[in-house]
Coordinates of N, CA and C in Angstrom, one line a residue:
X1 N 123.3 122.3 106.9 CA 123.4 121.9 105.5 C 124.7 122.3 105.0
X2 N 125.4 121.5 104.3 CA 126.7 121.8 103.7 C 126.5 122.2 102.3
X3 N 127.5 123.0 101.8 CA 127.5 123.5 100.5 C 128.8 123.2 99.8
X4 N 128.7 122.7 98.5 CA 129.9 122.5 97.7 C 129.7 123.2 96.4
X5 N 130.7 123.8 95.8 CA 130.5 124.5 94.5 C 130.8 123.4 93.4
X6 N 129.9 123.5 92.4 CA 130.0 122.5 91.3 C 131.4 122.5 90.7
X7 N 132.1 123.6 90.6 CA 133.4 123.7 90.0 C 134.5 123.0 90.8
X8 N 134.2 122.7 92.1 CA 135.1 122.1 93.0 C 135.1 120.6 92.9
X9 N 134.1 120.0 92.1 CA 133.9 118.6 92.1 C 134.7 118.0 90.9
X10 N 135.7 117.2 91.3 CA 136.5 116.5 90.3 C 136.3 115.0 90.2
X11 N 135.7 114.5 91.3 CA 135.4 113.1 91.4 C 134.0 112.9 92.0
X12 N 133.1 112.3 91.2 CA 131.8 112.1 91.7 C 131.6 110.6 91.8
X13 N 131.1 110.1 92.9 CA 130.9 108.7 93.0 C 129.4 108.3 93.1
X14 N 129.0 107.4 92.3 CA 127.6 106.8 92.3 C 127.7 105.6 93.2
X15 N 127.1 105.7 94.4 CA 127.2 104.5 95.3 C 126.0 103.7 95.2
X16 N 126.2 102.3 95.2 CA 125.1 101.4 95.0 C 125.1 100.3 96.0
X17 N 124.1 99.5 95.9 CA 124.1 98.2 96.7 C 124.0 97.1 95.7
X18 N 124.0 95.9 96.1 CA 123.9 94.8 95.1 C 122.5 94.8 94.5
X19 N 122.4 95.5 93.3 CA 121.1 95.6 92.7 C 121.0 95.1 91.3
X20 N 120.2 95.8 90.5 CA 119.9 95.3 89.1 C 120.7 96.1 88.1
X21 N 121.6 96.9 88.4 CA 122.5 97.6 87.5 C 122.0 99.0 87.1
X22 N 120.9 99.5 87.8 CA 120.4 100.8 87.5 C 121.4 101.9 87.8
X23 N 122.2 101.7 88.9 CA 123.2 102.7 89.2 C 124.4 102.7 88.3
X24 N 124.6 101.6 87.6 CA 125.7 101.5 86.6 C 125.2 102.4 85.4
X25 N 123.9 102.3 85.0 CA 123.4 103.1 83.9 C 123.5 104.6 84.3
X26 N 123.2 105.0 85.6 CA 123.3 106.3 86.0 C 124.8 106.8 85.9
X27 N 125.7 106.0 86.4 CA 127.1 106.4 86.3 C 127.5 106.6 84.9
X28 N 127.1 105.8 84.0 CA 127.5 105.9 82.6 C 126.9 107.2 82.0
X29 N 125.7 107.5 82.3 CA 125.0 108.7 81.9 C 125.7 110.0 82.4
X30 N 126.1 110.0 83.7 CA 126.8 111.1 84.3 C 128.2 111.2 83.7
X31 N 128.8 110.1 83.4 CA 130.2 110.2 82.8 C 130.1 110.9 81.5
X32 N 129.1 110.6 80.7 CA 129.0 111.3 79.4 C 128.6 112.7 79.5
X33 N 127.8 113.1 80.5 CA 127.4 114.5 80.7 C 128.5 115.3 81.3
X34 N 129.4 114.8 82.0 CA 130.4 115.6 82.8 C 131.8 115.4 82.2
X35 N 132.0 114.7 81.2 CA 133.4 114.5 80.7 C 134.0 115.8 80.3
X36 N 133.2 116.7 79.7 CA 133.8 118.0 79.3 C 134.1 118.9 80.5
X37 N 133.7 118.6 81.6 CA 133.9 119.4 82.8 C 135.1 118.8 83.6
X38 N 135.7 117.8 83.1 CA 136.9 117.2 83.8 C 136.5 116.4 85.0
X39 N 135.3 115.9 85.1 CA 134.9 115.2 86.3 C 135.0 113.7 86.0
X40 N 135.6 113.0 87.0 CA 135.7 111.5 86.9 C 134.5 111.0 87.7
X41 N 133.8 110.1 87.0 CA 132.6 109.5 87.6 C 132.9 108.0 87.9
X42 N 132.8 107.6 89.1 CA 133.0 106.2 89.5 C 131.7 105.6 90.1
X43 N 131.6 104.3 89.9 CA 130.5 103.5 90.4 C 131.1 102.6 91.5
X44 N 130.7 102.7 92.7 CA 131.3 101.9 93.8 C 130.2 101.4 94.8
X45 N 130.5 100.3 95.5 CA 129.5 99.8 96.5 C 129.4 100.9 97.6
X46 N 128.3 101.0 98.2 CA 128.0 102.0 99.2 C 129.0 101.9 100.4
X47 N 129.4 100.7 100.7 CA 130.3 100.5 101.8 C 131.8 100.7 101.5
X48 N 132.1 101.1 100.2 CA 133.5 101.2 99.8 C 133.7 102.5 99.0
X49 N 133.1 103.6 99.5 CA 133.3 104.9 98.8 C 134.7 105.4 99.0
X50 N 135.4 105.7 97.9 CA 136.8 106.1 98.1 C 136.9 107.5 98.8
X51 N 138.0 107.6 99.5 CA 138.3 108.8 100.4 C 138.5 110.0 99.5
X52 N 138.8 109.9 98.2 CA 139.0 111.1 97.4 C 137.8 111.5 96.7
X53 N 136.7 111.0 97.0 CA 135.4 111.4 96.4 C 135.1 112.8 96.8
X54 N 134.7 113.7 95.9 CA 134.3 115.0 96.2 C 132.8 115.1 96.5
X55 N 132.0 114.2 95.8 CA 130.5 114.2 96.0 C 130.1 112.8 95.8
X56 N 129.1 112.4 96.5 CA 128.5 111.0 96.4 C 127.0 111.2 96.1
X57 N 126.5 110.5 95.1 CA 125.1 110.4 94.8 C 124.7 109.0 95.0
X58 N 123.5 108.8 95.6 CA 123.0 107.4 95.8 C 121.5 107.5 96.0
X59 N 120.9 106.3 95.8 CA 119.5 106.2 96.1 C 119.2 106.6 97.5
X60 N 118.1 107.2 97.8 CA 117.7 107.7 99.1 C 117.7 106.6 100.2
X61 N 117.4 105.4 99.8 CA 117.5 104.3 100.7 C 118.9 103.9 101.2
X62 N 119.9 104.4 100.5 CA 121.3 104.1 100.8 C 122.0 105.3 101.4
X63 N 121.3 106.5 101.6 CA 122.0 107.7 102.0 C 122.6 107.6 103.4
X64 N 122.0 107.0 104.3 CA 122.5 106.8 105.7 C 123.8 106.0 105.6
X65 N 123.8 104.9 104.9 CA 125.0 104.1 104.7 C 126.1 104.8 104.0
X66 N 125.7 105.6 103.0 CA 126.8 106.4 102.3 C 127.4 107.4 103.2
X67 N 126.6 108.0 104.0 CA 127.2 109.0 105.0 C 128.1 108.4 106.0
X68 N 127.7 107.2 106.4 CA 128.5 106.4 107.4 C 129.8 105.9 106.7
X69 N 129.8 105.6 105.5 CA 130.9 105.0 104.8 C 131.9 106.1 104.4
X70 N 131.4 107.3 104.2 CA 132.2 108.5 103.7 C 131.9 109.7 104.6
X71 N 132.3 109.6 105.9 CA 132.0 110.8 106.8 C 132.6 112.1 106.3
X72 N 131.8 113.1 106.3 CA 132.3 114.4 105.9 C 132.1 114.7 104.4
X73 N 131.8 113.7 103.7 CA 131.6 113.9 102.2 C 130.2 114.3 101.9
X74 N 129.9 115.2 101.0 CA 128.6 115.5 100.7 C 127.9 114.4 100.0
X75 N 126.7 114.1 100.4 CA 125.9 113.0 99.8 C 124.6 113.6 99.3
X76 N 124.3 113.3 98.0 CA 123.1 113.8 97.4 C 122.2 112.5 97.1
X77 N 121.1 112.4 97.9 CA 120.2 111.3 97.6 C 119.2 111.6 96.5
X78 N 118.8 110.5 95.8 CA 117.8 110.7 94.7 C 116.8 109.5 94.9
X79 N 115.7 109.7 94.2 CA 114.6 108.7 94.2 C 114.5 107.9 93.0
X80 N 114.8 108.5 91.8 CA 114.7 107.8 90.5 C 116.1 107.7 89.9
X81 N 116.4 106.6 89.3 CA 117.8 106.4 88.8 C 118.0 107.3 87.6
X82 N 117.1 107.5 86.7 CA 117.3 108.3 85.5 C 116.2 109.4 85.5
X83 N 116.7 110.6 85.3 CA 115.8 111.8 85.3 C 115.4 112.3 86.6
X84 N 116.1 112.0 87.7 CA 115.7 112.5 89.0 C 116.2 114.0 89.1
X85 N 115.3 114.9 89.6 CA 115.7 116.3 89.7 C 116.9 116.6 90.6
X86 N 117.2 115.8 91.6 CA 118.4 116.0 92.4 C 119.6 115.8 91.6
X87 N 119.6 114.7 90.7 CA 120.8 114.4 89.9 C 120.9 115.5 88.8
X88 N 119.8 115.9 88.2 CA 119.8 117.0 87.2 C 120.4 118.3 87.8
X89 N 120.1 118.6 89.0 CA 120.6 119.8 89.7 C 122.1 119.7 89.9
X90 N 122.6 118.5 90.3 CA 124.0 118.3 90.4 C 124.8 118.5 89.1
X91 N 124.3 117.9 88.0 CA 124.9 118.1 86.7 C 124.9 119.5 86.3
X92 N 123.8 120.2 86.5 CA 123.8 121.7 86.1 C 124.8 122.5 87.0
X93 N 124.9 122.2 88.3 CA 125.8 122.9 89.1 C 127.2 122.7 88.7
X94 N 127.6 121.5 88.4 CA 128.9 121.2 87.9 C 129.2 121.9 86.6
X95 N 128.3 121.9 85.7 CA 128.5 122.5 84.4 C 128.5 124.0 84.5
X96 N 127.8 124.6 85.4 CA 127.8 126.1 85.5 C 128.5 126.7 86.7
X97 N 129.1 125.8 87.6 CA 129.8 126.3 88.7 C 128.9 126.8 89.8
X98 N 127.7 126.4 89.9 CA 126.8 126.8 90.9 C 127.0 126.0 92.2
X99 N 126.5 126.4 93.3 CA 126.6 125.7 94.6 C 125.5 124.6 94.7
X100 N 125.9 123.5 95.4 CA 125.1 122.4 95.6 C 124.9 122.4 97.2
X101 N 123.7 122.4 97.6 CA 123.4 122.4 99.1 C 123.0 120.9 99.4
X102 N 123.7 120.4 100.4 CA 123.5 119.0 100.8 C 123.3 118.9 102.3

């Protein structure tokens, strides 16, 4: 299991597949929550994760593809697009400088 400190995250990527826009809503929500922490939040296709991403969050069904697309990058999978405990934990860790275990 890898660990990244929340204070080291400057670019968070919400990776998606061709869906219904739920991940766009998540990216927008995260952008608002993390703007004060200087974190850039981007929404990208799972097969096009940028090399400068510090952390990737994606639906659990896309986690394997995200890891293949961004080898070596920490990937946090979630089950529910809004209100998922895994995403809440990431936000808290970034805001407080806690570690995220992935």
